[in-house]
């Protein structure tokens, strides 16, 4: 799996396959590019598909900071490194926020935001009660994350549940780095940030 050095000390891993218009796939928090494995073969029939591992995820480097702006900048640099212009951007959950943030700078052909309503103020309220667990001991964090994601799987076949669980690698430092803006930021600032991004 190749990795591009998008800035000193920051290598972003990716897999590229297919041909056609460029299509960037961005996974959710704690996951990797393997999230997209069931879809890549079909997409690669019509697109030049680049599935990435965000900073702190999969095989990409784990180096702070992990905020959404930094993650978006990493992928913008990756697209420039690969000389991909006017890409389609598809992101799931955290990836949806990242591709939405990228949209203003990369002049995409289209953006698809999967399962991410960009209602960060509502997410702030959801996380507020769990902050002691999110920032607590490793055991508290692991228990919270396991419970949270188990509640989100929905009506998938058990084999797909297992595939998703096997791909997830929650890292407390990375998750806290990503969620810190949502946890600590005043709600009005979060809403203004989303409005400005859109």
Phi, psi and omega in degrees: 000119181288161174223142178253135175278101186273344172194164184307125178080002183239101178256124180253120181277148180203160169239139182231132180206157177088185178210156183127201179299146182289140180223119179258127179250126184235122185283175177272176182299140181074359184258195177214184179299340180295344174310323187271359186311317181295337185262335189301314182303317179292317180296323182292346176292336184233349185227157168274097190268126174241112178255124189250160166253118178299157174310131180083005182231153175052231182262004176285160182297147174254095178215127180294156007273166182239017181292160185301320179300319179293317178299318179295319178297320177304313184286329174297317177294322178298315178300319178295317179301320181275359181055047178255119183246147178052053183284161161277137180242125177232125179226143178251130176056244176307319178300328176295321176294316182298312181292329176294320177293325180289333191303327181287341186249340186254002180050063184286158172288325178194157179231130174239121183250109186264121172060038178216096185284357182060029175263072186293333178294322176292323178293324176304313180296321179296316183283335187306317182287341184260002183306317179300330178280317181298321182256011182274210180291166177302319181295318179296315179299310181301318179297317179296311183297316179301314180294316181300309184288328176299327180286346184260352186297324180072197187276056177269154174299152183301325179297323178287323173304313182295320178299316180295314179299320181293331181277340184281132178223079182295127177241118187301319180297316182293312181299315178296322177296322179286315185277351185301321178299320181288319182290313189268335185288138173301142184304318181299322179291322177299314180296321178294323178298314179296316179301317179295320179297315181290000000 
